[in-house]
Amino acid sequence: MWSLDPQANGDSTGHLRQDGEDSETHSRWNLQATASENPDLSSKDAGERVYRGPLEWFQAEEDGEIGLAVTTIGALMVMSLPRAVYEGKEASSRRVRTREYPLLENTHTTFEETEARHWESISAMTVASDGDSNLSSLHLGTSGGHAAAKKFIEFTDAQDDGLFSPPPWKSQVDAIRESFDIDHDLGGLAIGRIWGLAAYGGLIAVAFTLHPGDMIEYRTGSQERTIIVFSKADPHQQQQTPSFIRELPVFTSDFLRLRHEVVLRFTLSSLDYDNRNPWYQKLVYTAACCALVESEDESLLLQAREVFKWLTTVTGVDLLEELTKCSSPENKLEAKSVEQLNGAGGHIFEKCDICEAGIAWYSAREAQCAGGHLFVRCSLSFFSIQEPGVSKFCSDCSTEYLNEDALAQLHESGLQSAYKKLSNAFDTCIYCGGKFRA
């Protein structure tokens, strides 16, 4: 153990001595330090703040000034100073400034006194630098799941609005948190706690955990998970993305429609007029309804009409509404009545397993019954997924599909055989090409 003995005369020079050593015997090691107060950094509430958590140095783009980000309760404090002071070429400078950046719950709004602040402590912070432009973007996360980012161009009030913006990786964290919330039926109360951020080569790595909110959490050690996601620090950067990060497509309505039409074209064009499997009849009816609701391709609408005519012939079902709407795209089909569900050919219609009401057709992504129960649709068969344990997911974009192996265990062979040909033809995600996971 070593301790510091200040000299009796009160100056800044002291001596290091070993414990148990005679205090009058000088050690061969001397420690000298000088401390002074910088009046440029003083402020009226400097003594009232508690500073704890990570620190980060960064550089502004325009003027080359150096900044130091320090975390405090409900805000981020930034000290800016000229590079000459940072490099020790100047002892002091009147241009050293401090500024407070409040953490607002809503990063999309302008700051007002009434705007709610986020009070959870900042638990992770990093700075991503662009080598070409010398632009630094600071990213931070809190133990309450709040995420924010800030690009520092100049440390002047004229160029800085004092607000944070959502970081590009926030959407990935939110998507995983929402899936956790749905899987555990938490009613939107799931929390993602951010514990680590790291930046390298224009990329950001985010480490976080998922927890229930407003309730006691019970879990064993085997259930503990730390999730790490990777993202570009700037979604607009042009540099090449490493191979381990997949560029997911933007799921616009046109993109989804075109990808759905690929599946529909396969299902409807390979119509087997001799197939009497009730599940196959339900599969092609569902595909025809999807084309009726979403497709703008006239050839697909003609194929859908042929399917409806064939089903009317082989099952005796009344499909007058569907046949009437085949002449124009982007339609909606109301939920079938109890009489239609229980009548001739009623097995081709979907009904809710909870309340046994009919299910309307208005979207290829989700389904809702007349009783209000909402389900996601399989992106291959377009069946509503109403049971737990029968799904598989894309490992990249998390799109949900029916799992043909699980169907074989839970249902009769008719459903699996009807779906098997489709799942064999599309053995990767139709949106991003990702592999499936159970």
XYZ file of N, CA and C in Angstrom, residues 140-352:
639
model
N -26.002 7.714 -27.606
C -26.128 7.377 -26.192
C -27.387 6.555 -25.958
N -27.368 5.810 -24.872
C -28.517 5.021 -24.454
C -28.598 5.012 -22.944
N -29.791 4.798 -22.420
C -29.991 4.819 -20.974
C -30.474 3.461 -20.482
N -30.437 3.308 -19.172
C -30.933 2.070 -18.570
C -32.447 1.966 -18.655
N -33.105 3.041 -19.069
C -34.545 3.009 -19.283
C -34.939 2.799 -20.726
N -33.956 2.546 -21.593
C -34.247 2.264 -22.988
C -34.299 3.472 -23.891
N -33.991 4.660 -23.369
C -34.000 5.858 -24.206
C -32.753 5.870 -25.084
N -32.916 6.225 -26.355
C -31.801 6.258 -27.299
C -31.794 7.599 -28.014
N -30.605 8.150 -28.228
C -30.503 9.459 -28.871
C -29.153 9.572 -29.561
N -29.100 10.461 -30.544
C -27.856 10.712 -31.276
C -27.767 12.196 -31.591
N -26.533 12.662 -31.787
C -26.314 14.080 -32.064
C -25.078 14.238 -32.930
N -25.222 14.998 -34.033
C -24.075 15.364 -34.855
C -23.619 16.761 -34.462
N -22.348 16.884 -34.178
C -21.803 18.174 -33.769
C -21.054 18.793 -34.945
N -21.634 19.859 -35.499
C -21.029 20.561 -36.628
C -20.235 21.763 -36.129
N -20.869 22.584 -35.297
C -20.195 23.704 -34.648
C -20.727 23.834 -33.233
N -19.872 24.287 -32.324
C -20.302 24.510 -30.953
C -20.792 25.948 -30.795
N -21.769 26.313 -31.588
C -22.343 27.653 -31.502
C -23.849 27.533 -31.463
N -24.472 28.472 -30.788
C -25.921 28.451 -30.681
C -26.593 28.609 -32.040
N -25.942 29.318 -32.961
C -26.547 29.554 -34.272
C -26.662 28.271 -35.079
N -25.717 27.359 -34.906
C -25.694 26.135 -35.697
C -26.283 24.933 -34.965
N -26.623 25.082 -33.702
C -27.034 23.944 -32.886
C -28.375 24.242 -32.234
N -29.372 23.377 -32.486
C -30.691 23.583 -31.892
C -30.809 22.989 -30.496
N -29.767 22.304 -30.035
C -29.779 21.759 -28.688
C -30.615 20.511 -28.516
N -31.016 19.867 -29.617
C -31.889 18.699 -29.547
C -31.187 17.458 -30.075
N -31.595 16.313 -29.553
C -31.124 15.034 -30.055
C -32.089 14.519 -31.124
N -31.627 13.552 -31.887
C -32.469 12.880 -32.877
C -32.407 11.378 -32.630
N -33.388 10.618 -33.125
C -33.341 9.159 -32.945
C -32.157 8.562 -33.702
N -31.385 7.687 -33.093
C -30.255 7.063 -33.793
C -30.740 6.018 -34.783
N -29.941 5.688 -35.786
C -30.384 4.716 -36.802
C -30.595 3.317 -36.256
N -29.958 2.972 -35.141
C -30.102 1.627 -34.584
C -31.327 1.484 -33.679
N -32.013 2.574 -33.403
C -33.157 2.515 -32.491
C -34.282 1.642 -33.047
N -34.487 1.683 -34.363
C -35.563 0.880 -34.951
C -35.310 -0.610 -34.761
N -34.037 -1.035 -34.818
C -33.721 -2.442 -34.601
C -34.010 -2.846 -33.157
N -33.602 -2.009 -32.216
C -33.851 -2.300 -30.805
C -35.350 -2.330 -30.528
N -36.090 -1.377 -31.093
C -37.535 -1.315 -30.862
C -38.245 -2.533 -31.447
N -37.792 -2.994 -32.616
C -38.433 -4.157 -33.236
C -38.256 -5.404 -32.372
N -37.060 -5.591 -31.820
C -36.812 -6.751 -30.961
C -37.584 -6.613 -29.655
N -37.644 -5.399 -29.119
C -38.400 -5.177 -27.882
C -39.892 -5.450 -28.098
N -40.438 -5.026 -29.235
C -41.854 -5.257 -29.511
C -42.153 -6.748 -29.671
N -41.233 -7.486 -30.297
C -41.424 -8.933 -30.417
C -41.414 -9.596 -29.039
N -40.506 -9.151 -28.173
C -40.451 -9.659 -26.802
C -41.746 -9.338 -26.066
N -42.263 -8.149 -26.287
C -43.505 -7.730 -25.639
C -44.674 -8.606 -26.079
N -44.758 -8.883 -27.378
C -45.856 -9.709 -27.893
C -45.718 -11.151 -27.421
N -44.494 -11.682 -27.465
C -44.275 -13.076 -27.072
C -44.645 -13.323 -25.615
N -44.445 -12.315 -24.753
C -44.709 -12.487 -23.322
C -45.990 -11.783 -22.873
N -46.774 -11.290 -23.844
C -48.077 -10.687 -23.552
C -47.951 -9.604 -22.474
N -47.068 -8.644 -22.709
C -46.793 -7.599 -21.722
C -47.588 -6.322 -21.964
N -48.396 -6.302 -22.992
C -49.268 -5.156 -23.214
C -48.540 -3.854 -23.489
N -47.401 -3.923 -24.169
C -46.659 -2.716 -24.509
C -45.765 -2.188 -23.410
N -45.582 -2.952 -22.334
C -44.797 -2.476 -21.189
C -43.366 -3.003 -21.174
N -42.944 -3.712 -22.218
C -41.577 -4.236 -22.243
C -40.570 -3.088 -22.329
N -39.430 -3.272 -21.679
C -38.373 -2.262 -21.637
C -37.082 -2.867 -22.171
N -36.389 -2.129 -23.004
C -35.060 -2.528 -23.445
C -34.018 -1.649 -22.777
N -33.193 -2.228 -21.929
C -32.175 -1.458 -21.202
C -30.850 -1.531 -21.971
N -30.314 -0.380 -22.308
C -29.095 -0.303 -23.118
C -27.894 -0.212 -22.184
N -26.956 -1.160 -22.349
C -25.815 -1.239 -21.437
C -24.480 -0.943 -22.106
N -24.413 -1.008 -23.412
C -23.125 -0.791 -24.061
C -23.274 -0.299 -25.482
N -22.377 0.606 -25.884
C -22.307 1.110 -27.250
C -20.843 1.159 -27.664
N -20.571 0.767 -28.886
C -19.208 0.828 -29.407
C -19.270 1.206 -30.876
N -18.282 1.973 -31.328
C -18.242 2.428 -32.717
C -16.910 2.056 -33.341
N -16.975 1.644 -34.614
C -15.751 1.341 -35.352
C -16.060 1.381 -36.844
N -15.266 2.142 -37.583
C -15.384 2.154 -39.032
C -16.759 2.512 -39.557
N -17.443 3.448 -38.905
C -18.766 3.844 -39.361
C -19.883 2.933 -38.919
N -19.580 1.969 -38.047
C -20.590 1.042 -37.540
C -20.801 1.255 -36.047
N -21.994 0.911 -35.591
C -22.340 0.995 -34.181
C -22.782 -0.390 -33.710
N -22.264 -0.820 -32.573
C -22.720 -2.045 -31.914
C -23.452 -1.649 -30.637
N -24.634 -2.218 -30.437
C -25.478 -1.875 -29.291
C -25.756 -3.144 -28.497
N -25.450 -3.122 -27.206
C -25.738 -4.246 -26.311
C -26.883 -3.841 -25.384
N -27.934 -4.669 -25.331
C -29.081 -4.330 -24.497
C -29.751 -5.601 -23.995
N -30.568 -5.444 -22.968
C -31.347 -6.546 -22.408
C -32.820 -6.165 -22.412
N -33.688 -7.164 -22.325
C -35.132 -6.950 -22.378
C -35.766 -7.367 -21.060
N -36.732 -6.562 -20.606
C -37.356 -6.800 -19.305
C -38.826 -6.388 -19.353
N -39.660 -6.990 -18.504
C -41.035 -6.494 -18.360
C -41.043 -5.212 -17.545
N -41.988 -4.342 -17.813
C -42.101 -3.100 -17.057
C -43.303 -3.126 -16.133
N -43.228 -2.357 -15.050
C -44.331 -2.223 -14.090
C -44.763 -3.552 -13.486
N -43.829 -4.454 -13.294
C -44.162 -5.729 -12.659
C -42.877 -6.376 -12.158
N -43.033 -7.327 -11.258
C -41.880 -8.055 -10.737
C -41.401 -9.030 -11.806
N -40.100 -9.076 -11.998
C -39.529 -9.939 -13.031
C -38.984 -11.218 -12.406
N -39.445 -12.345 -12.925
C -38.955 -13.646 -12.478
C -38.269 -14.328 -13.661
N -37.015 -14.655 -13.498
C -36.320 -15.413 -14.530
C -35.112 -16.104 -13.918
N -34.725 -17.209 -14.532
C -33.559 -17.957 -14.068
C -32.328 -17.509 -14.847
N -31.169 -17.961 -14.384
C -29.930 -17.586 -15.052
C -29.873 -18.052 -16.497
N -30.503 -19.188 -16.782
C -30.484 -19.710 -18.150
C -31.304 -18.854 -19.103
N -32.157 -17.991 -18.559
C -32.988 -17.126 -19.393
C -32.365 -15.755 -19.622
N -31.245 -15.481 -18.981
C -30.596 -14.186 -19.151
C -30.022 -14.075 -20.559
N -30.304 -12.976 -21.223
C -29.825 -12.757 -22.581
C -29.346 -11.314 -22.734
N -28.187 -11.155 -23.333
C -27.724 -9.841 -23.774
C -27.699 -9.865 -25.292
N -28.432 -8.969 -25.898
C -28.573 -8.930 -27.354
C -27.660 -7.840 -27.904
N -26.962 -8.149 -28.980
C -26.093 -7.175 -29.644
C -26.564 -7.013 -31.083
N -26.842 -5.780 -31.471
C -27.224 -5.483 -32.850
C -26.183 -4.549 -33.455
N -26.033 -4.631 -34.766
C -25.083 -3.800 -35.493
C -25.845 -2.910 -36.468
N -25.364 -1.696 -36.614
C -26.034 -0.739 -37.484
C -25.016 0.249 -38.022
N -25.361 0.887 -39.123
C -24.559 2.009 -39.592
C -24.732 3.186 -38.638
N -23.641 3.888 -38.382
C -23.740 5.082 -37.549
C -24.518 6.176 -38.261
N -24.390 6.222 -39.577
C -25.117 7.183 -40.398
C -25.776 6.416 -41.533
N -27.110 6.360 -41.587
C -27.768 5.571 -42.635
C -27.497 6.083 -44.042
N -26.997 7.321 -44.166
C -26.742 7.901 -45.482
C -25.287 7.773 -45.923
N -24.461 7.136 -45.103
C -23.057 7.024 -45.469
C -22.895 6.100 -46.672
N -21.894 6.385 -47.495
C -21.717 5.685 -48.757
C -20.693 4.562 -48.694
N -19.975 4.459 -47.586
C -18.928 3.451 -47.523
C -19.508 2.045 -47.534
N -18.688 1.100 -47.970
C -19.146 -0.275 -48.121
C -19.462 -0.893 -46.767
N -20.590 -1.587 -46.710
C -21.006 -2.230 -45.478
C -20.341 -3.594 -45.353
N -19.814 -3.952 -44.178
C -19.209 -5.276 -44.001
C -20.193 -6.388 -44.321
N -19.653 -7.529 -44.722
C -20.492 -8.629 -45.189
C -21.376 -9.205 -44.090
N -20.985 -9.060 -42.817
C -21.791 -9.660 -41.763
C -23.028 -8.829 -41.433
N -23.154 -7.643 -42.010
C -24.349 -6.830 -41.816
C -25.172 -6.860 -43.093
N -26.355 -7.417 -42.999
C -27.231 -7.505 -44.162
C -27.986 -6.198 -44.348
N -28.024 -5.738 -45.585
C -28.800 -4.549 -45.918
C -30.248 -4.976 -46.147
N -31.116 -4.722 -45.185
C -32.512 -5.105 -45.324
C -33.235 -4.128 -46.240
N -34.142 -4.615 -47.051
C -34.894 -3.714 -47.931
C -35.854 -2.844 -47.131
N -36.270 -1.760 -47.737
C -37.279 -0.896 -47.128
C -38.651 -1.472 -47.458
N -39.425 -1.771 -46.436
C -40.703 -2.456 -46.630
C -41.801 -1.457 -46.998
N -41.699 -0.895 -48.185
C -42.749 -0.009 -48.671
C -43.930 -0.841 -49.162
N -45.069 -0.198 -49.353
C -46.258 -0.918 -49.818
C -46.039 -1.510 -51.208
N -45.336 -0.785 -52.079
C -45.069 -1.310 -53.423
C -44.129 -2.509 -53.369
N -43.112 -2.433 -52.507
C -42.183 -3.558 -52.374
C -42.914 -4.799 -51.872
N -43.745 -4.643 -50.858
C -44.485 -5.778 -50.311
C -45.428 -6.371 -51.353
N -46.103 -5.505 -52.087
C -47.043 -5.989 -53.101
C -46.328 -6.814 -54.170
N -45.179 -6.340 -54.637
C -44.437 -7.063 -55.672
C -43.933 -8.409 -55.171
N -43.478 -8.463 -53.920
C -43.002 -9.732 -53.371
C -44.166 -10.703 -53.164
N -45.306 -10.184 -52.749
C -46.479 -11.050 -52.589
C -46.932 -11.610 -53.934
N -46.833 -10.796 -54.974
C -47.278 -11.250 -56.295
C -46.435 -12.407 -56.815
N -45.161 -12.454 -56.419
C -44.312 -13.585 -56.815
C -44.874 -14.886 -56.243
N -45.250 -14.862 -54.972
C -45.812 -16.052 -54.328
C -47.180 -16.385 -54.916
N -48.007 -15.377 -55.111
C -49.350 -15.605 -55.643
C -49.300 -16.187 -57.050
N -48.364 -15.707 -57.847
C -48.244 -16.208 -59.216
C -47.886 -17.696 -59.210
N -47.010 -18.091 -58.285
C -46.642 -19.505 -58.176
C -47.841 -20.344 -57.742
N -48.583 -19.882 -56.756
C -49.702 -20.661 -56.213
C -50.854 -20.770 -57.206
N -51.212 -19.649 -57.828
C -52.386 -19.640 -58.697
C -52.115 -20.260 -60.059
N -50.884 -20.110 -60.560
C -50.579 -20.647 -61.893
C -50.429 -22.161 -61.890
N -50.192 -22.737 -60.712
C -50.028 -24.195 -60.626
C -51.281 -24.857 -60.062
N -52.440 -24.321 -60.402
C -53.707 -24.843 -59.885
C -53.922 -26.288 -60.328
N -54.185 -27.157 -59.369
C -54.434 -28.580 -59.631
C -55.942 -28.811 -59.603
N -56.538 -28.952 -60.785
C -57.990 -29.078 -60.879
C -58.498 -30.411 -60.326
N -57.613 -31.380 -60.150
C -58.029 -32.692 -59.656
C -57.805 -32.862 -58.156
N -57.283 -31.843 -57.507
C -56.957 -31.947 -56.084
C -58.218 -31.735 -55.252
N -58.578 -32.732 -54.461
C -59.771 -32.642 -53.623
C -59.411 -32.473 -52.145
N -58.160 -32.185 -51.863
C -57.721 -31.939 -50.488
C -58.365 -30.642 -49.992
N -59.174 -30.678 -48.921
C -59.830 -29.452 -48.433
C -58.830 -28.347 -48.085
N -57.658 -28.725 -47.577
C -56.662 -27.710 -47.229
C -56.064 -27.066 -48.482
N -55.937 -27.845 -49.548
C -55.454 -27.257 -50.798
C -56.481 -26.271 -51.348
N -57.751 -26.621 -51.257
C -58.798 -25.709 -51.711
C -58.791 -24.417 -50.896
N -58.548 -24.551 -49.608
C -58.472 -23.364 -48.758
C -57.241 -22.531 -49.099
N -56.136 -23.207 -49.435
C -54.896 -22.503 -49.771
C -55.060 -21.657 -51.030
N -55.632 -22.232 -52.087
C -55.770 -21.475 -53.333
C -56.851 -20.400 -53.198
N -57.880 -20.654 -52.385
C -58.881 -19.609 -52.144
C -58.236 -18.419 -51.435
N -57.394 -18.704 -50.446
C -56.719 -17.631 -49.713
C -55.808 -16.834 -50.634
N -55.079 -17.528 -51.514
C -54.203 -16.834 -52.460
C -55.016 -15.967 -53.419
N -56.152 -16.474 -53.869
C -57.001 -15.694 -54.772
C -57.555 -14.454 -54.068
N -57.927 -14.594 -52.796
C -58.404 -13.435 -52.029
C -57.299 -12.402 -51.858
N -56.076 -12.868 -51.621
C -54.946 -11.956 -51.472
C -54.716 -11.182 -52.769
N -54.794 -11.869 -53.907
C -54.648 -11.190 -55.195
C -55.760 -10.168 -55.398
N -56.957 -10.523 -54.985
C -58.104 -9.631 -55.134
C -57.935 -8.358 -54.309
N -57.347 -8.504 -53.129
C -57.212 -7.376 -52.204
C -56.007 -6.503 -52.532
N -54.908 -7.121 -52.980
C -53.649 -6.380 -53.038
C -53.054 -6.217 -54.431
N -53.238 -7.177 -55.319
C -52.513 -7.167 -56.584
C -53.078 -6.140 -57.567
N -52.164 -5.575 -58.365
C -52.541 -4.693 -59.467
C -52.263 -5.345 -60.818
N -51.859 -6.611 -60.785
C -51.535 -7.358 -61.996
C -52.818 -7.987 -62.550
N -53.204 -7.595 -63.762
C -54.453 -8.101 -64.343
C -54.408 -9.610 -64.569
N -53.228 -10.131 -64.909
C -53.131 -11.576 -65.130
C -53.400 -12.349 -63.844
N -52.950 -11.818 -62.708
C -53.224 -12.474 -61.430
C -54.708 -12.406 -61.087
N -55.346 -11.297 -61.400
C -56.783 -11.182 -61.141
C -57.569 -12.170 -62.002
N -57.117 -12.403 -63.236
C -57.768 -13.402 -64.088
C -57.576 -14.805 -63.526
N -56.369 -15.091 -63.019
C -56.123 -16.390 -62.402
C -56.962 -16.564 -61.139
N -57.121 -15.478 -60.368
C -57.962 -15.546 -59.174
C -59.410 -15.863 -59.550
N -59.889 -15.268 -60.652
C -61.249 -15.552 -61.111
C -61.412 -17.036 -61.453
N -60.393 -17.619 -62.113
C -60.455 -19.038 -62.458
C -60.518 -19.910 -61.208
N -59.776 -19.518 -60.175
C -59.800 -20.277 -58.919
C -61.188 -20.222 -58.291
N -61.790 -19.038 -58.259
C -63.126 -18.905 -57.671
C -64.151 -19.747 -58.441
N -64.052 -19.747 -59.771
C -64.976 -20.552 -60.577
C -64.790 -22.035 -60.288
N -63.534 -22.469 -60.200
C -63.263 -23.888 -59.929
C -63.800 -24.294 -58.562
N -63.584 -23.452 -57.552
C -64.063 -23.769 -56.205
C -65.589 -23.810 -56.157
N -66.223 -22.932 -56.899
C -67.690 -22.950 -56.950
C -68.193 -24.267 -57.529
N -67.481 -24.771 -58.519
C -67.889 -26.011 -59.183
C -67.677 -27.227 -58.293
N -66.507 -27.318 -57.647
C -66.162 -28.546 -56.920
C -66.726 -28.578 -55.502
N -67.044 -27.419 -54.917
C -67.531 -27.408 -53.529
C -68.966 -26.926 -53.401
N -69.481 -26.259 -54.417
C -70.827 -25.717 -54.330
C -70.919 -24.447 -53.506
N -69.795 -23.840 -53.168
C -69.785 -22.636 -52.349
C -70.224 -21.426 -53.177
N -70.845 -20.476 -52.506
C -71.296 -19.247 -53.167
C -70.178 -18.205 -53.087
N -69.563 -17.899 -54.224
C -68.474 -16.920 -54.279
C -68.840 -15.760 -55.207
N -70.103 -15.368 -55.183
C -70.558 -14.294 -56.056
C -69.843 -12.980 -55.737
N -69.639 -12.681 -54.451
C -68.960 -11.436 -54.070
C -67.539 -11.404 -54.622
N -66.818 -12.517 -54.489
C -65.439 -12.568 -54.971
C -65.379 -12.427 -56.491
N -66.264 -13.118 -57.204
C -66.259 -13.055 -58.667
C -66.613 -11.659 -59.158
N -67.491 -10.987 -58.458
C -67.886 -9.637 -58.860
C -66.729 -8.656 -58.722
N -65.920 -8.834 -57.683
C -64.845 -7.888 -57.411
C -63.557 -8.203 -58.167
N -63.542 -9.259 -58.956
C -62.336 -9.600 -59.721
C -62.063 -8.620 -60.856
N -63.026 -7.806 -61.197
C -62.857 -6.893 -62.328
C -62.026 -5.671 -61.983
N -61.768 -5.421 -60.701
C -60.989 -4.241 -60.307
C -60.064 -4.607 -59.155
N -58.879 -3.977 -59.084
C -57.921 -4.299 -58.021
C -58.245 -3.576 -56.720
N -57.495 -3.947 -55.667
C -57.544 -3.293 -54.356
C -58.953 -3.289 -53.780
N -59.478 -4.476 -53.549
C -60.797 -4.636 -52.954
C -60.675 -5.077 -51.500
N -61.809 -5.185 -50.848
C -61.898 -5.743 -49.507
C -63.041 -6.744 -49.474
N -62.854 -7.789 -48.684
C -63.886 -8.806 -48.524
C -64.318 -8.841 -47.064
N -65.604 -8.706 -46.838
C -66.115 -8.722 -45.474
C -66.053 -10.133 -44.894
N -66.078 -10.202 -43.569
C -66.078 -11.502 -42.891
C -67.347 -12.273 -43.243
N -67.202 -13.570 -43.427
C -68.341 -14.406 -43.792
C -69.275 -14.602 -42.593
N -70.548 -14.774 -42.899
C -71.546 -14.986 -41.851
C -71.470 -16.419 -41.334
N -72.179 -16.675 -40.245
C -72.210 -18.021 -39.675
C -72.816 -19.003 -40.669
N -73.844 -18.569 -41.396
C -74.474 -19.443 -42.383
C -73.495 -19.827 -43.485
N -72.682 -18.878 -43.937
C -71.702 -19.175 -44.982
C -70.590 -20.079 -44.461
N -70.163 -19.849 -43.216
C -69.100 -20.671 -42.640
C -69.537 -22.120 -42.463
N -70.815 -22.326 -42.176
C -71.325 -23.679 -41.937
C -72.005 -24.282 -43.157
N -72.086 -23.518 -44.259
C -72.759 -24.008 -45.447
C -71.847 -24.811 -46.349
N -72.317 -25.064 -47.568
C -71.547 -25.843 -48.541
C -70.242 -25.125 -48.871
N -69.144 -25.866 -48.819
C -67.830 -25.299 -49.120
C -67.315 -24.334 -48.072
N -67.930 -24.314 -46.904
C -67.515 -23.378 -45.862
C -66.122 -23.638 -45.318
N -65.565 -24.818 -45.619
C -64.227 -25.141 -45.100
C -63.132 -24.282 -45.730
N -63.417 -23.625 -46.850
C -62.375 -22.805 -47.490
C -62.258 -21.432 -46.834
N -63.245 -21.057 -46.024
C -63.215 -19.745 -45.379
C -62.459 -19.830 -44.049
N -61.822 -18.735 -43.689
C -61.141 -18.668 -42.394
C -62.118 -18.220 -41.318
N -61.974 -18.812 -40.145
C -62.749 -18.344 -39.004
C -61.865 -18.322 -37.770
N -62.236 -17.490 -36.836
C -61.442 -17.271 -35.629
C -61.546 -18.488 -34.711
